[in-house]
Coordinates of N, CA and C in Angstrom, one line a residue:
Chain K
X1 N 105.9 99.1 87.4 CA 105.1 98.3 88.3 C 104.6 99.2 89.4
X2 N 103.5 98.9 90.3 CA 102.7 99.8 91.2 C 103.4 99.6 92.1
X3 N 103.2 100.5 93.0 CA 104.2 100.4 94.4 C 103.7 101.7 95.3
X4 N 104.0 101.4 96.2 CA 103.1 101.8 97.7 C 104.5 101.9 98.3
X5 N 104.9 103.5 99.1 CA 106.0 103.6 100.0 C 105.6 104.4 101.4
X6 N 105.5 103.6 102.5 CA 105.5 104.3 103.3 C 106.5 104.5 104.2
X7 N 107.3 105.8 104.4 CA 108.2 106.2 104.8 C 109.2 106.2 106.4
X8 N 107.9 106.4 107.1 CA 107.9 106.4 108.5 C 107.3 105.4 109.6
X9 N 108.6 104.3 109.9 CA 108.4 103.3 110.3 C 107.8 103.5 111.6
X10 N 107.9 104.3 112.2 CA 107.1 105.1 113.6 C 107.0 105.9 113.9
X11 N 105.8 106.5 114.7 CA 105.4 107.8 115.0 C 105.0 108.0 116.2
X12 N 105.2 109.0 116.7 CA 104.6 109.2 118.0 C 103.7 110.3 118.1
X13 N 102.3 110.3 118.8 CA 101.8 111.8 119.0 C 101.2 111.5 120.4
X14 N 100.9 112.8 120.7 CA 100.7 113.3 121.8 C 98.9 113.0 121.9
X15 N 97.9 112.5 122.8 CA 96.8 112.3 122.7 C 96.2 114.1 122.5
X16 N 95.2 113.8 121.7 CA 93.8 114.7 121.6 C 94.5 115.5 120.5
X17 N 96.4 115.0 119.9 CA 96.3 116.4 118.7 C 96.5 115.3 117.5
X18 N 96.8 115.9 116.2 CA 96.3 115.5 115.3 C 97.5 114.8 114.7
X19 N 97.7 113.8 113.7 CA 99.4 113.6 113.0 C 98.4 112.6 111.7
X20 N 99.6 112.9 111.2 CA 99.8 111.9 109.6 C 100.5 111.6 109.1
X21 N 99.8 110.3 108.4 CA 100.7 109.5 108.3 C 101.4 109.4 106.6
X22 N 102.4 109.2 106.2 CA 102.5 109.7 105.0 C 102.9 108.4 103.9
X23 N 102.1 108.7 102.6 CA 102.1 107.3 101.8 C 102.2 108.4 100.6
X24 N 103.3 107.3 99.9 CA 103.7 107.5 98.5 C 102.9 106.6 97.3
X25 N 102.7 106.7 96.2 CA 102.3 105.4 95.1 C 103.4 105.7 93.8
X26 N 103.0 104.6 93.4 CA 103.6 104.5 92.0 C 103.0 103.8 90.8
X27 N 102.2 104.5 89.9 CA 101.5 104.1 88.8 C 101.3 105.0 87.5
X28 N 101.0 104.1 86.5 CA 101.2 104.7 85.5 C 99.6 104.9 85.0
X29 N 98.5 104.1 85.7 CA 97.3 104.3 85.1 C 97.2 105.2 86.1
X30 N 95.9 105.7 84.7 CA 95.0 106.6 85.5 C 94.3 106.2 86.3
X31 N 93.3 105.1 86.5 CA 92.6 104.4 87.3 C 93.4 103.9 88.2
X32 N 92.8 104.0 89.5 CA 93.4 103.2 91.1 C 92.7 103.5 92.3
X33 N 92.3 103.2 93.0 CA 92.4 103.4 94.2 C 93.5 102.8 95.4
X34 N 92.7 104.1 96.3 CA 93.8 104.2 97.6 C 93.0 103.8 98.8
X35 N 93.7 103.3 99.6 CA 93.1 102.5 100.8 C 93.9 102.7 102.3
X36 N 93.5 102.8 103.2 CA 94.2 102.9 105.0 C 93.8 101.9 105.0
X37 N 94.6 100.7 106.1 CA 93.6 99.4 106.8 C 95.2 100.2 108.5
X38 N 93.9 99.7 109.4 CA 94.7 99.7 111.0 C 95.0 98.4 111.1
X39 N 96.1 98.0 111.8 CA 96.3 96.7 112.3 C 96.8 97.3 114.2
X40 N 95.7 96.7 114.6 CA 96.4 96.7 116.3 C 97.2 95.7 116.5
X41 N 97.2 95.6 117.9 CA 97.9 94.5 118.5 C 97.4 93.0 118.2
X42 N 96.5 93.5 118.4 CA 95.4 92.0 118.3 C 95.8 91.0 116.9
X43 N 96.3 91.9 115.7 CA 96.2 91.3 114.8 C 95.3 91.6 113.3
X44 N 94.1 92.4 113.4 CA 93.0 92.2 112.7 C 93.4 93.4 111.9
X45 N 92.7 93.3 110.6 CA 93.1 94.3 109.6 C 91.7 95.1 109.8
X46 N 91.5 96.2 109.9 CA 90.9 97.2 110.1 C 90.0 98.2 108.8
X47 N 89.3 98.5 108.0 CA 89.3 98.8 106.9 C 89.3 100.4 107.5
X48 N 89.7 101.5 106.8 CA 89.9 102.8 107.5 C 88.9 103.7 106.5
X49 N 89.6 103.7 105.1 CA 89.6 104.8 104.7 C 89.6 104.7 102.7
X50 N 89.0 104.9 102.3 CA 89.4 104.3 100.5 C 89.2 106.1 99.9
X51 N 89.9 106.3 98.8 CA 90.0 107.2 98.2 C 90.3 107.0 96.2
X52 N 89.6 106.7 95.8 CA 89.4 106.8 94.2 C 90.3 107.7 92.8
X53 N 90.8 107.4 92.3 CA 91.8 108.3 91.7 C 91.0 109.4 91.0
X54 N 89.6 109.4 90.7 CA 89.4 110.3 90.0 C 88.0 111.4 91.1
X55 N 87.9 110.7 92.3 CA 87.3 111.7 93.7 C 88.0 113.2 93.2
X56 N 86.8 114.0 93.4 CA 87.3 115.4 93.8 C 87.7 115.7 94.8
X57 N 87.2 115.2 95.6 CA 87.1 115.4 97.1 C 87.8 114.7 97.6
X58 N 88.8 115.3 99.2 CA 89.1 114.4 99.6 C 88.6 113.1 100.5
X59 N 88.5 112.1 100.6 CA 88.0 111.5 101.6 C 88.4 111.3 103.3
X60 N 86.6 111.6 104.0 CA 86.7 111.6 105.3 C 85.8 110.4 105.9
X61 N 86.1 110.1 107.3 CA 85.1 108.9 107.4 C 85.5 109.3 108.9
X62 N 85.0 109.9 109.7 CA 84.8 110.4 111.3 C 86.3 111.3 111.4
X63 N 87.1 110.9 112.1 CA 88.3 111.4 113.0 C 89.4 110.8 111.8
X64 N 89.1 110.5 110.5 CA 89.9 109.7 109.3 C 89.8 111.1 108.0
X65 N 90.9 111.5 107.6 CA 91.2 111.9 106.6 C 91.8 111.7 105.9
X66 N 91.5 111.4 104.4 CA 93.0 111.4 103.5 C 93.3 112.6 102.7
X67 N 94.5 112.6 102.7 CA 94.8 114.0 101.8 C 95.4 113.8 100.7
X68 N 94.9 114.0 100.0 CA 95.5 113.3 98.3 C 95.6 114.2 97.7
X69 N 96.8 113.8 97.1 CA 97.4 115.0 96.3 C 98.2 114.2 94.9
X70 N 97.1 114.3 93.7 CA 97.6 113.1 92.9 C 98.6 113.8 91.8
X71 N 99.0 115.2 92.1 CA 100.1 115.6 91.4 C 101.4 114.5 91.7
X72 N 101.6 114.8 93.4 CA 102.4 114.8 93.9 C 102.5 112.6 94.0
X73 N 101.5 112.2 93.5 CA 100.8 111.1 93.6 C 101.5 110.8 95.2
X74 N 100.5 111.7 96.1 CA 100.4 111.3 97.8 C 99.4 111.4 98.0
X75 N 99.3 110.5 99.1 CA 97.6 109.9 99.8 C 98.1 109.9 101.0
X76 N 98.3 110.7 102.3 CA 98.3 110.7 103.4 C 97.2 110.7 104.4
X77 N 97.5 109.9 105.2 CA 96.3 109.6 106.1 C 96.4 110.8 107.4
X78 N 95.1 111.5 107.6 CA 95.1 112.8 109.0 C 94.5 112.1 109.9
X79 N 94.9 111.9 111.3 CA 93.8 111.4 112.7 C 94.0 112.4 113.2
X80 N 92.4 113.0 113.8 CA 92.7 114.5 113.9 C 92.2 113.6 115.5
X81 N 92.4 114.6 116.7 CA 92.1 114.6 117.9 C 92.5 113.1 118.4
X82 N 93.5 112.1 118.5 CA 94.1 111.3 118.6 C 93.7 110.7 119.9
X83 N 93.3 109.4 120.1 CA 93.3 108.6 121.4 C 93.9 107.2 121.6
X84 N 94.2 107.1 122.7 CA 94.9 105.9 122.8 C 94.5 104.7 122.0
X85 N 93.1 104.2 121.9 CA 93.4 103.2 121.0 C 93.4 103.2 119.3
X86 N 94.3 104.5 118.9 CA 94.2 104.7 117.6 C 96.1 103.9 117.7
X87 N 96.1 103.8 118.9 CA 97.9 103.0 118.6 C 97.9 101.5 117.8
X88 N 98.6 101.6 116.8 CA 98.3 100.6 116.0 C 99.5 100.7 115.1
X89 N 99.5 99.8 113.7 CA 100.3 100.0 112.5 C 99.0 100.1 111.8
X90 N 100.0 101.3 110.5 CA 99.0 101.7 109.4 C 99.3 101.2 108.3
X91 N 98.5 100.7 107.5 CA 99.3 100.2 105.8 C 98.0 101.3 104.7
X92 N 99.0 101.7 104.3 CA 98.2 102.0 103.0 C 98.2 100.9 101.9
X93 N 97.5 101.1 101.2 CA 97.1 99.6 100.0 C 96.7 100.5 98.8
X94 N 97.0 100.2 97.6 CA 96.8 100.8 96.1 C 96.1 99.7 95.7
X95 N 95.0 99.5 95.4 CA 94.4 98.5 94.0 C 94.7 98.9 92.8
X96 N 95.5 97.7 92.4 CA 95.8 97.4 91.3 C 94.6 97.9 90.0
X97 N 95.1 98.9 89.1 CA 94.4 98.5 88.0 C 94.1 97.7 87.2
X98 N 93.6 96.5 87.6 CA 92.9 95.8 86.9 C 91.5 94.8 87.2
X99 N 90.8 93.9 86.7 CA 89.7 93.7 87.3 C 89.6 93.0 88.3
X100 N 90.7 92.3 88.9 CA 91.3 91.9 90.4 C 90.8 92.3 91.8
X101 N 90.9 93.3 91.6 CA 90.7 94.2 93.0 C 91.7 93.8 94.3
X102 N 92.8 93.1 93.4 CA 94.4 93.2 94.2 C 94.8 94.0 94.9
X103 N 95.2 93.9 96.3 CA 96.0 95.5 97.0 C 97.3 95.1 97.2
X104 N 97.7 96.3 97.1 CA 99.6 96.7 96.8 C 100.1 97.0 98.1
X105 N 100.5 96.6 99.0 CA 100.3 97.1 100.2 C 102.1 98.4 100.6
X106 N 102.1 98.8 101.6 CA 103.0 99.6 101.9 C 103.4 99.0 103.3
X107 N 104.6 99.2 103.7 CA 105.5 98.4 105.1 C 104.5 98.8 106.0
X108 N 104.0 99.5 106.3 CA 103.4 100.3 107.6 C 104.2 101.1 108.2
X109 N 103.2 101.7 109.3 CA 103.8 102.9 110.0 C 103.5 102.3 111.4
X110 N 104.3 102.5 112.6 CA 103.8 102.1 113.4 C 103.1 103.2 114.7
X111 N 102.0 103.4 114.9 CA 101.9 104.8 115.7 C 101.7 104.7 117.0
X112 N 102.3 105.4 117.8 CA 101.8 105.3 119.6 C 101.7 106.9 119.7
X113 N 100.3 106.6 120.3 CA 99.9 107.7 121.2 C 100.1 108.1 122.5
X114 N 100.7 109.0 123.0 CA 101.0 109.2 124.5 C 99.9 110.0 125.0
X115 N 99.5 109.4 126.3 CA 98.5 110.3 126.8 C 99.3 111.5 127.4
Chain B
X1 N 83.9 93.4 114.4 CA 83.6 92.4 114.1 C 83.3 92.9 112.3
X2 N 84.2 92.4 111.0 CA 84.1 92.6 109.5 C 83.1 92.1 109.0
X3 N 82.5 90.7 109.7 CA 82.0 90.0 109.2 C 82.9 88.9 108.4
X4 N 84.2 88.9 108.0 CA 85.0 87.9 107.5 C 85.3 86.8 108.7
X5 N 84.9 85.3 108.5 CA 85.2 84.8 109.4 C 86.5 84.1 109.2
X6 N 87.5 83.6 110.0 CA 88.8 82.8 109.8 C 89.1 81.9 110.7
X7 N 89.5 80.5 110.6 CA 89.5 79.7 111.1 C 90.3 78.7 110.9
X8 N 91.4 77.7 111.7 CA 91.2 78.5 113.0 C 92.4 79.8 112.9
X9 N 92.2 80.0 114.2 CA 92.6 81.2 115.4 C 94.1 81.1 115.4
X10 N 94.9 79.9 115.4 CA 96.0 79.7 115.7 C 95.9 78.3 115.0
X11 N 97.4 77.8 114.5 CA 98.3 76.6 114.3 C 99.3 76.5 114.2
X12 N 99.6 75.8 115.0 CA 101.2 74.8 115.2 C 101.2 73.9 115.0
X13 N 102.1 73.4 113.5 CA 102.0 72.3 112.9 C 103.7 72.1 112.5
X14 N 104.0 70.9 112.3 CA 105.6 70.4 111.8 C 106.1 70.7 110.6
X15 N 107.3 70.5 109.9 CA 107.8 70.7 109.0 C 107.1 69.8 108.3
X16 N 106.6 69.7 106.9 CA 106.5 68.9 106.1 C 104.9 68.4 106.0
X17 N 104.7 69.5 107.2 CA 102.9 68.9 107.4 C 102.2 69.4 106.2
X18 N 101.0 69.2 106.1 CA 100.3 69.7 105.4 C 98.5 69.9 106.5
X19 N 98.1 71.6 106.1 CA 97.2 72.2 106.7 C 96.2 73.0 105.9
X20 N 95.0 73.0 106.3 CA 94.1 73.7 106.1 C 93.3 74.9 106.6
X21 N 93.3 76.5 105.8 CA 93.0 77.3 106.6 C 91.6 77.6 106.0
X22 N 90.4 78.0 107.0 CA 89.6 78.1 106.2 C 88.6 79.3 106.2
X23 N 87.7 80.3 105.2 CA 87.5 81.4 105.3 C 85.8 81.3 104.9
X24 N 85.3 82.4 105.8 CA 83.9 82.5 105.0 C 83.7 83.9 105.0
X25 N 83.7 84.4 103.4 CA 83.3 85.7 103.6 C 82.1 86.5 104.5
X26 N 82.0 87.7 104.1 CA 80.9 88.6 104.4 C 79.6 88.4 103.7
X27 N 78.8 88.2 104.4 CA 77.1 87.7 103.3 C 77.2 88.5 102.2
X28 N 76.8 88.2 101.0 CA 77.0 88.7 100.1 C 78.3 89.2 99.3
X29 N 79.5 89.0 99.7 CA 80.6 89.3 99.0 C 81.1 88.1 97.9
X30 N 81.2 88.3 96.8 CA 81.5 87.5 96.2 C 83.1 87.1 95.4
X31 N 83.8 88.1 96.3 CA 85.0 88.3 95.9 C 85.9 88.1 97.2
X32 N 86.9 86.7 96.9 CA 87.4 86.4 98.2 C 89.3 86.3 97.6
X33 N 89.5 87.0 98.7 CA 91.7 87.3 98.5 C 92.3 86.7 100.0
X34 N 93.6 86.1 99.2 CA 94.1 85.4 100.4 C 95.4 86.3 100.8
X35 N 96.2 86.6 101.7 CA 97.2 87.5 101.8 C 98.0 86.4 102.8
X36 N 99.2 86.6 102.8 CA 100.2 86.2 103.6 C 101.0 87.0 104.3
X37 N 101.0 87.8 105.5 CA 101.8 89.0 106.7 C 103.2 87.8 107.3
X38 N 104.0 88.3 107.0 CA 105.2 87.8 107.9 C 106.0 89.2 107.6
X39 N 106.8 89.5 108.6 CA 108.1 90.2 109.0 C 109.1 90.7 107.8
X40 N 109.4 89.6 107.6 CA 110.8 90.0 105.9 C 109.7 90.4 104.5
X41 N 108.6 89.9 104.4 CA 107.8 90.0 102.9 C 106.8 90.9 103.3
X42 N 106.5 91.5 104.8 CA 104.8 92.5 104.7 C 103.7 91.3 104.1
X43 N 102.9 92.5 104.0 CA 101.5 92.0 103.3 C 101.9 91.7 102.0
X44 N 101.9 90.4 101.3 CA 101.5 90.1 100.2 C 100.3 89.3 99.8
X45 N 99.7 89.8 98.7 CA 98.8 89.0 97.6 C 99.3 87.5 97.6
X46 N 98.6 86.5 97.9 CA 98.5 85.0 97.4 C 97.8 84.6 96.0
X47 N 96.3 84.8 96.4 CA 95.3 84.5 95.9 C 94.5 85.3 95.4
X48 N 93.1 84.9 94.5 CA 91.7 86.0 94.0 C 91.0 85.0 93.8
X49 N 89.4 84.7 94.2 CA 88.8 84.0 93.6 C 87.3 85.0 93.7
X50 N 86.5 85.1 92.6 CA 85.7 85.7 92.5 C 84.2 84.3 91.9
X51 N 83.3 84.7 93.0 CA 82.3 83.7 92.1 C 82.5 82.5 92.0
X52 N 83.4 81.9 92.6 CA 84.3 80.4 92.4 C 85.2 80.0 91.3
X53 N 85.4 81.1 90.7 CA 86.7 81.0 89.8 C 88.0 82.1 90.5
X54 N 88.9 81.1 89.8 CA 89.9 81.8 90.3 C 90.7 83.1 89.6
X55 N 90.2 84.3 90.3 CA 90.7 85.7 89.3 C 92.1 85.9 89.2
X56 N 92.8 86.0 90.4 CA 94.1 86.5 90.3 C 95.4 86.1 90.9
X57 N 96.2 85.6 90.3 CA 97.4 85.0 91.4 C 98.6 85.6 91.9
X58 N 99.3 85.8 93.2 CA 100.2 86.4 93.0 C 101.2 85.6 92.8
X59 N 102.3 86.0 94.5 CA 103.1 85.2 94.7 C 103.1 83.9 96.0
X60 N 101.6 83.2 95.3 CA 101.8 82.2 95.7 C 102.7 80.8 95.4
X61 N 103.4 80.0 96.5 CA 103.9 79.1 96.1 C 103.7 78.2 95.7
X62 N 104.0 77.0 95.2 CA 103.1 75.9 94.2 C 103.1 74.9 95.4
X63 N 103.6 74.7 95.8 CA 103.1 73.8 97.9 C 102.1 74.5 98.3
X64 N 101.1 75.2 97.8 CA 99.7 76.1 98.7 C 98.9 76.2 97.2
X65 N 98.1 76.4 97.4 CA 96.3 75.9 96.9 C 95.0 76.7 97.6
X66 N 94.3 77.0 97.0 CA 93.2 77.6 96.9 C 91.9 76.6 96.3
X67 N 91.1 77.5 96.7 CA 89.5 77.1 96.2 C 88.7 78.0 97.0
X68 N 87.7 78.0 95.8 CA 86.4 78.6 96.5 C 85.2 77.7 96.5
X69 N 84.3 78.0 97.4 CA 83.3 76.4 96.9 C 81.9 77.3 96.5
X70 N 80.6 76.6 96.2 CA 79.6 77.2 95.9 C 78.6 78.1 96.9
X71 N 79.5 77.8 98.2 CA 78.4 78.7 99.2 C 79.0 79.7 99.4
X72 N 80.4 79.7 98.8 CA 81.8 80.7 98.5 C 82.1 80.7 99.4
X73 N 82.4 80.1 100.6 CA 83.4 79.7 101.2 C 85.0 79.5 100.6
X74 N 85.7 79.5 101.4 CA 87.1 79.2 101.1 C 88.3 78.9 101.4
X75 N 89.2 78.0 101.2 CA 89.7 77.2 101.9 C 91.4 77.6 101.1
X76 N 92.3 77.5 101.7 CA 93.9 77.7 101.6 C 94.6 76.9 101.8
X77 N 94.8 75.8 101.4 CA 95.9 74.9 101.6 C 97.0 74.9 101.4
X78 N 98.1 74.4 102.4 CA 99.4 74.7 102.7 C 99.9 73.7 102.6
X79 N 101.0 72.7 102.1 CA 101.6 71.5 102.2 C 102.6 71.7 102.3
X80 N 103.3 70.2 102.8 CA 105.1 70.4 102.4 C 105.8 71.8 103.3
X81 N 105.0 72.0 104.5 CA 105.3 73.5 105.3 C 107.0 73.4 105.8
X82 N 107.0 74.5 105.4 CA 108.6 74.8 106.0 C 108.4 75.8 107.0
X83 N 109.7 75.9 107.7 CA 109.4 77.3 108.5 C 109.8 78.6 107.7
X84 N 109.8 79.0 107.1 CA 109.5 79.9 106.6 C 107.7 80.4 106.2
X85 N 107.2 79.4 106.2 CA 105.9 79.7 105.9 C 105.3 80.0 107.0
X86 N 105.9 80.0 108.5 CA 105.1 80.7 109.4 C 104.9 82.3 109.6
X87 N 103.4 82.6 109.3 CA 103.0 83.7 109.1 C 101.4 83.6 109.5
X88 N 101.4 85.4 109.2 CA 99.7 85.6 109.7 C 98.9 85.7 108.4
X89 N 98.4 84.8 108.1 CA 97.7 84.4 106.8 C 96.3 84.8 107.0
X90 N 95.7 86.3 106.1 CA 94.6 86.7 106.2 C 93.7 86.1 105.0
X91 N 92.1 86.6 105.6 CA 91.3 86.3 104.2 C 90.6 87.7 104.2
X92 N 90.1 88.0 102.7 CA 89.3 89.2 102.8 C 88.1 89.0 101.8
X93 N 87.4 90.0 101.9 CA 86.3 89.7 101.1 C 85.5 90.7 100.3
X94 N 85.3 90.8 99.6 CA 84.8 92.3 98.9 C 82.9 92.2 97.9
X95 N 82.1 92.5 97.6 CA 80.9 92.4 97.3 C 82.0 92.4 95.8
X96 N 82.3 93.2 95.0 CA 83.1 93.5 93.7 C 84.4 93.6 93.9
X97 N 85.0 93.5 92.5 CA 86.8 94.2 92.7 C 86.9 95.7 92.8
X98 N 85.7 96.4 92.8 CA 86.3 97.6 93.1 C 85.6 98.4 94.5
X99 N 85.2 97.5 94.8 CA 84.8 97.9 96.4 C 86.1 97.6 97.5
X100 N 85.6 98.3 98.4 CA 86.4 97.8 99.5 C 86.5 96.8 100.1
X101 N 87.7 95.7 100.6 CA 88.0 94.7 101.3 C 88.6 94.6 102.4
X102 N 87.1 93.7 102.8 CA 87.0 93.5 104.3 C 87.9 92.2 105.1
X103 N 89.0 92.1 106.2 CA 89.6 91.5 106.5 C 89.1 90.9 107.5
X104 N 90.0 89.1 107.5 CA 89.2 88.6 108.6 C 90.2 88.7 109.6
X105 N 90.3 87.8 111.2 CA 90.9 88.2 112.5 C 92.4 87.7 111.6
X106 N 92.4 86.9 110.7 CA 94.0 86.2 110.4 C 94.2 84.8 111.3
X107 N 94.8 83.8 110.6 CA 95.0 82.4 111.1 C 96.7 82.5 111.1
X108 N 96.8 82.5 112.6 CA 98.4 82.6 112.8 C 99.5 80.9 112.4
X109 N 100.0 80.8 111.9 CA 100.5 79.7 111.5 C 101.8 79.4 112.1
X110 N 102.2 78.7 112.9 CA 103.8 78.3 113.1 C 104.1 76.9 112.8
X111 N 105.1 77.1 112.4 CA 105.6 76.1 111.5 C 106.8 75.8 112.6
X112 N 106.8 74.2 113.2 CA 108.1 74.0 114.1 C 109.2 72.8 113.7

């Protein structure tokens, strides 16, 4: 069965430097995508960041990196230059391979930035 | 602002009530998923309805109900509420299954 682990229930960084966040998967297809959503305080799911299993590249989307490494089957999320309202919980999400477009979600991470 | 709209905003309703939560995707998305956030379970899958059929089910309970209607709007029905079903119940919405999905604010539910 597919499965999404993310390991580090909270994090802390220092504003303006960079941290990530680390997500595991678990699947047997080749086909999947990977996904970041932010959740602030507020509540609202955030869409961040999607990465494709068969991308060359990694995916970027401004101050959003993922770093995928599908040996290692990891998809970690980079926020480079860090600001306070990047404090939030992170979930990574795996879609399911199939024609669904179901997400697998992971506990989250919870991050605060210190200025 | 996703463009997913959710409605309402909040509810506090009794044991044994029965409620309706209601979603309108993103213009043009024709693919609408219901998720349930509480504390002990995370994010899980409920629902899939694509086009006004219904694609995918998780672990929804058989006291909760779906539909999608022809303007694809979409509606979540909850009956027979226990407290345990108090949670942050999202909708999302996607153009395809293999695009990305867009979340709405979430309809907070308490169940008292």
């Amino acid at each position: 069965a597919q499965k999404i682990t993310q390991t580090q229930p909270g994090m802390f960084v220092q504003e303006k430097e960079a941290v990530t966040l680390d997500c595991t998967y678990d699947t047997s297809d080749p086909s999947y995508g990977l996904f970041w959503y932010k959740q602030p305080s507020s509540g609202e799911m955030i869409f961040l960041i999607y990465q494709g299993s068969y991308d060359q590249q990694n995916a970027t989307e401004g101050r959003y990196s993922l770093n995928f490494q599908k040996a290692r089957k990891s998809a970690n999320l980079v926020i480079s230059a860090s600001q306070l309202g990047d404090s939030a919980m992170y979930f990574c999400a795996m879609r399911e391979p199939s024609n669904t477009g179901k997400l697998i979600f992971g506990q989250g991470t919870t991050l605060q930035v210190k200025p | 602002d996703s463009g997913v709209t959710q409605t309402p905003k909040h509810l506090i309703t009794a044991t044994g009530q029965r409620v309706t939560l209601r979603c309108s995707p993103r213009s043009g998305d024709l693919s609408v998923y219901w998720y349930q956030q509480s504390l002990d379970q995370g994010l899980q899958f409920l629902i899939q309805y694509y086009n006004g059929e219904e694609r995918a089910k998780g672990n929804i309970l058989e006291r909760f109900s779906a539909q999608q209607f022809p303007d694809l709007h979409s509606e979540l029905n909850l009956s027979s509420l226990e407290l345990g079903d108090s949670a942050l119940y999202f909708c999302a919405s996607s153009v395809d299954v293999l695009t990305e999905a867009f979340f709405g604010q979430g309809t907070r539910l308490t169940v008292v």
